[in-house]
């Protein structure tokens, strides 16, 4: 049983909910809205997108996506980064996206830009917080086997997406959660400032 506590944003549904369950299974106390005496890790999973052609994105639509996917990461990292630095230890894991690396034609350009920004925040905070015992990493998933994917993508189009993935299948949400738990562990002190690609080979570097 772990004596560690993790604070998770966006844990009410989708990937965030799976991540929360995985941390709970690993013995963590999971703080969603409750207040605990101390917190050891922050996981930013909050995300939102709407596919809109780039030439049609309005200022309001842009601001909505940026607020959820980019501003939340900045201020979460600021608040918890300071808290962890004062304690001398902490882990931050930001859930980014393949879209932030390849332009994300299937998810909306504003979403792709926000997730690319989240990867940059990760590197900046990782560099600045490392001397204080705080590590910051990002995970960049490709297309995942989530209910929302099957509900929002027509079956014929989804089959084309899957056919384009080198491993020939959608990604496992529970595996993303497992990587998140790994990066949030006390032993992960030497993993810092990295974007962990979990995309089935869609993006290689």
Coordinates of C-alpha atoms in Angstrom, one line a residue:
X1 CA 0.0 0.0 0.0
X2 CA 1.4 3.4 -1.1
X3 CA 1.4 6.4 1.3
X4 CA 1.5 8.7 -1.7
X5 CA -1.3 11.1 -2.9
X6 CA -2.0 12.2 -6.4
X7 CA -4.1 15.2 -7.6
X8 CA -5.7 14.5 -11.0
X9 CA -7.4 17.1 -13.2
X10 CA -10.0 15.9 -15.7
X11 CA -10.7 12.7 -13.8
X12 CA -14.4 12.6 -14.2
X13 CA -14.4 10.8 -17.6
X14 CA -12.4 9.3 -20.4
X15 CA -8.7 8.8 -20.0
X16 CA -8.6 10.8 -16.8
X17 CA -11.1 8.4 -15.1
X18 CA -9.0 5.4 -16.1
X19 CA -5.8 7.1 -14.8
X20 CA -7.5 7.8 -11.5
X21 CA -8.6 4.2 -11.1
X22 CA -5.1 3.0 -12.0
X23 CA -3.6 5.2 -9.3
X24 CA -6.1 4.0 -6.8
X25 CA -5.3 0.4 -7.8
X26 CA -1.6 1.2 -7.2
X27 CA -2.4 2.2 -3.6
X28 CA -2.4 6.0 -4.0
X29 CA -4.9 8.3 -2.3
X30 CA -6.5 10.0 -5.3
X31 CA -7.5 13.6 -4.8
X32 CA -10.2 14.8 -7.3
X33 CA -11.9 17.5 -5.3
X34 CA -11.1 16.5 -1.7
X35 CA -8.3 18.0 0.3
X36 CA -5.5 15.8 1.6
X37 CA -2.8 16.7 4.1
X38 CA -0.1 16.5 1.4
X39 CA 0.1 15.7 -2.3
X40 CA 3.0 13.9 -4.0
X41 CA 2.0 14.1 -7.7
X42 CA 0.0 16.2 -10.1
X43 CA -1.5 14.6 -13.3
X44 CA -3.0 17.0 -15.8
X45 CA -5.4 14.9 -18.0
X46 CA -8.0 17.6 -18.7
X47 CA -8.7 18.0 -22.4
X48 CA -11.3 19.2 -24.9
X49 CA -11.5 19.6 -28.6
X50 CA -13.8 20.1 -31.5
X51 CA -12.8 19.5 -35.0
X52 CA -13.1 22.7 -37.0
X53 CA -11.3 23.7 -40.2
X54 CA -8.4 25.9 -39.3
X55 CA -9.7 28.8 -41.4
X56 CA -13.0 28.7 -39.5
X57 CA -11.8 28.7 -35.9
X58 CA -13.3 31.7 -34.1
X59 CA -11.6 33.6 -31.3
X60 CA -14.1 32.2 -28.8
X61 CA -13.5 28.6 -30.0
X62 CA -9.8 29.1 -29.8
X63 CA -10.0 30.5 -26.2
X64 CA -12.2 27.6 -25.0
X65 CA -9.7 25.0 -26.3
X66 CA -6.7 26.9 -25.0
X67 CA -8.2 27.4 -21.6
X68 CA -8.8 23.7 -21.1
X69 CA -5.7 22.2 -22.8
X70 CA -3.0 24.9 -22.2
X71 CA -3.9 27.4 -19.5
X72 CA -4.8 24.7 -17.1
X73 CA -1.4 23.1 -17.5
X74 CA 0.4 26.4 -17.0
X75 CA -1.4 27.3 -13.8
X76 CA -1.4 23.7 -12.5
X77 CA 2.3 23.4 -12.9
X78 CA 2.8 26.8 -11.3
X79 CA 0.7 26.1 -8.2
X80 CA 1.8 22.6 -7.6
X81 CA 5.4 23.2 -8.9
X82 CA 5.8 25.8 -6.1
X83 CA 4.2 23.5 -3.6
X84 CA 6.4 20.6 -4.6
X85 CA 9.5 22.8 -4.7
X86 CA 8.9 24.0 -1.1
X87 CA 8.5 20.3 0.0
X88 CA 11.7 19.3 -1.9
X89 CA 10.0 16.6 -4.0
X90 CA 7.1 16.1 -6.4
X91 CA 6.1 14.6 -9.7
X92 CA 4.1 16.3 -12.5
X93 CA 2.7 14.4 -15.5
X94 CA 1.0 16.3 -18.3
X95 CA -1.1 14.3 -20.8
X96 CA -0.3 15.8 -24.2
X97 CA -1.2 14.3 -27.6
X98 CA 0.2 13.0 -30.8
X99 CA -1.7 16.0 -32.3
X100 CA 0.7 18.3 -30.6
X101 CA 3.6 16.7 -32.5
X102 CA 2.2 16.1 -36.0
X103 CA -0.3 18.9 -36.4
X104 CA -3.4 16.8 -35.5
X105 CA -5.5 17.0 -38.6
X106 CA -8.1 14.8 -37.0
X107 CA -8.5 16.8 -33.8
X108 CA -8.5 20.5 -34.7
X109 CA -5.6 22.9 -35.2
X110 CA -6.3 24.8 -32.0
X111 CA -6.2 21.5 -30.0
X112 CA -3.0 20.5 -31.7
X113 CA -1.5 23.9 -30.9
X114 CA -2.5 23.7 -27.3
X115 CA -1.1 20.2 -26.8
X116 CA 2.1 21.3 -28.5
X117 CA 2.3 24.1 -26.0
X118 CA 1.7 21.7 -23.2
X119 CA 4.8 19.7 -24.3
X120 CA 6.8 23.0 -24.2
X121 CA 5.5 23.8 -20.7
X122 CA 6.6 20.4 -19.7
X123 CA 10.2 21.1 -20.8
X124 CA 10.3 24.5 -19.2
X125 CA 9.0 23.5 -15.9
X126 CA 11.2 20.4 -15.9
X127 CA 14.3 22.5 -16.3
X128 CA 13.3 25.1 -13.7
X129 CA 12.0 22.7 -11.0
X130 CA 14.6 19.9 -11.3
X131 CA 17.0 21.5 -8.7
X132 CA 14.1 21.3 -6.1
X133 CA 13.5 17.6 -6.5
X134 CA 10.5 18.0 -8.9
X135 CA 10.2 16.2 -12.2
X136 CA 7.9 17.1 -15.0
X137 CA 7.1 14.8 -17.9
X138 CA 4.5 14.5 -20.7
X139 CA 2.8 11.5 -22.2
X140 CA 1.7 11.9 -25.8
X141 CA -0.9 9.2 -26.8
X142 CA -1.9 8.4 -30.3
X143 CA -5.5 7.3 -31.1
X144 CA -6.9 5.4 -28.1
X145 CA -9.6 2.8 -27.6
X146 CA -12.0 5.0 -25.8
X147 CA -15.8 5.1 -25.9
X148 CA -15.8 8.7 -27.1
X149 CA -13.7 7.7 -30.1
X150 CA -16.1 5.0 -31.2
X151 CA -19.0 7.3 -30.6
X152 CA -17.6 10.3 -32.5
X153 CA -15.8 8.7 -35.4
X154 CA -17.8 6.9 -38.1
X155 CA -17.0 3.2 -38.3
X156 CA -15.6 3.4 -41.8
X157 CA -13.4 6.3 -41.0
X158 CA -12.2 4.6 -37.8
X159 CA -11.2 1.6 -39.7
X160 CA -9.1 3.8 -42.0
X161 CA -7.5 5.3 -38.9
X162 CA -6.6 1.9 -37.5
X163 CA -5.3 0.7 -40.8
X164 CA -2.8 3.7 -40.8
X165 CA -1.4 2.8 -37.4
X166 CA 1.7 0.6 -37.8
X167 CA 0.8 -1.8 -35.0
X168 CA -2.7 -2.1 -36.5
X169 CA -4.8 -1.3 -33.5
X170 CA -5.9 1.5 -31.2
X171 CA -3.9 2.3 -28.1
X172 CA -4.7 0.9 -24.6
X173 CA -6.0 3.5 -22.2
X174 CA -4.9 1.3 -19.2
X175 CA -1.4 1.3 -20.6
X176 CA -1.4 5.1 -20.7
X177 CA -2.5 5.0 -17.1
X178 CA 0.3 2.6 -16.2
X179 CA 2.9 4.9 -17.7
X180 CA 1.4 7.8 -15.8
X181 CA 1.7 5.9 -12.5
X182 CA 5.3 4.9 -13.4
X183 CA 6.3 8.6 -14.0
X184 CA 4.6 9.7 -10.8
X185 CA 6.5 7.2 -8.6
X186 CA 9.2 8.3 -6.2
X187 CA 11.6 6.1 -8.1
X188 CA 11.1 8.2 -11.3
X189 CA 13.5 10.9 -10.2
X190 CA 15.8 10.5 -13.3
X191 CA 12.9 10.7 -15.9
X192 CA 12.5 14.5 -16.4
X193 CA 11.6 16.8 -19.2
X194 CA 10.6 14.0 -21.6
X195 CA 7.6 13.5 -23.9
X196 CA 6.8 9.8 -23.7
X197 CA 5.4 8.8 -27.1
X198 CA 2.7 6.0 -27.0
X199 CA 1.3 6.1 -30.5
X200 CA 1.7 2.7 -32.1
X201 CA 4.5 4.0 -34.3
X202 CA 2.5 6.8 -35.9
X203 CA 5.2 9.3 -35.0
X204 CA 8.9 8.3 -34.6
X205 CA 11.9 10.4 -33.8

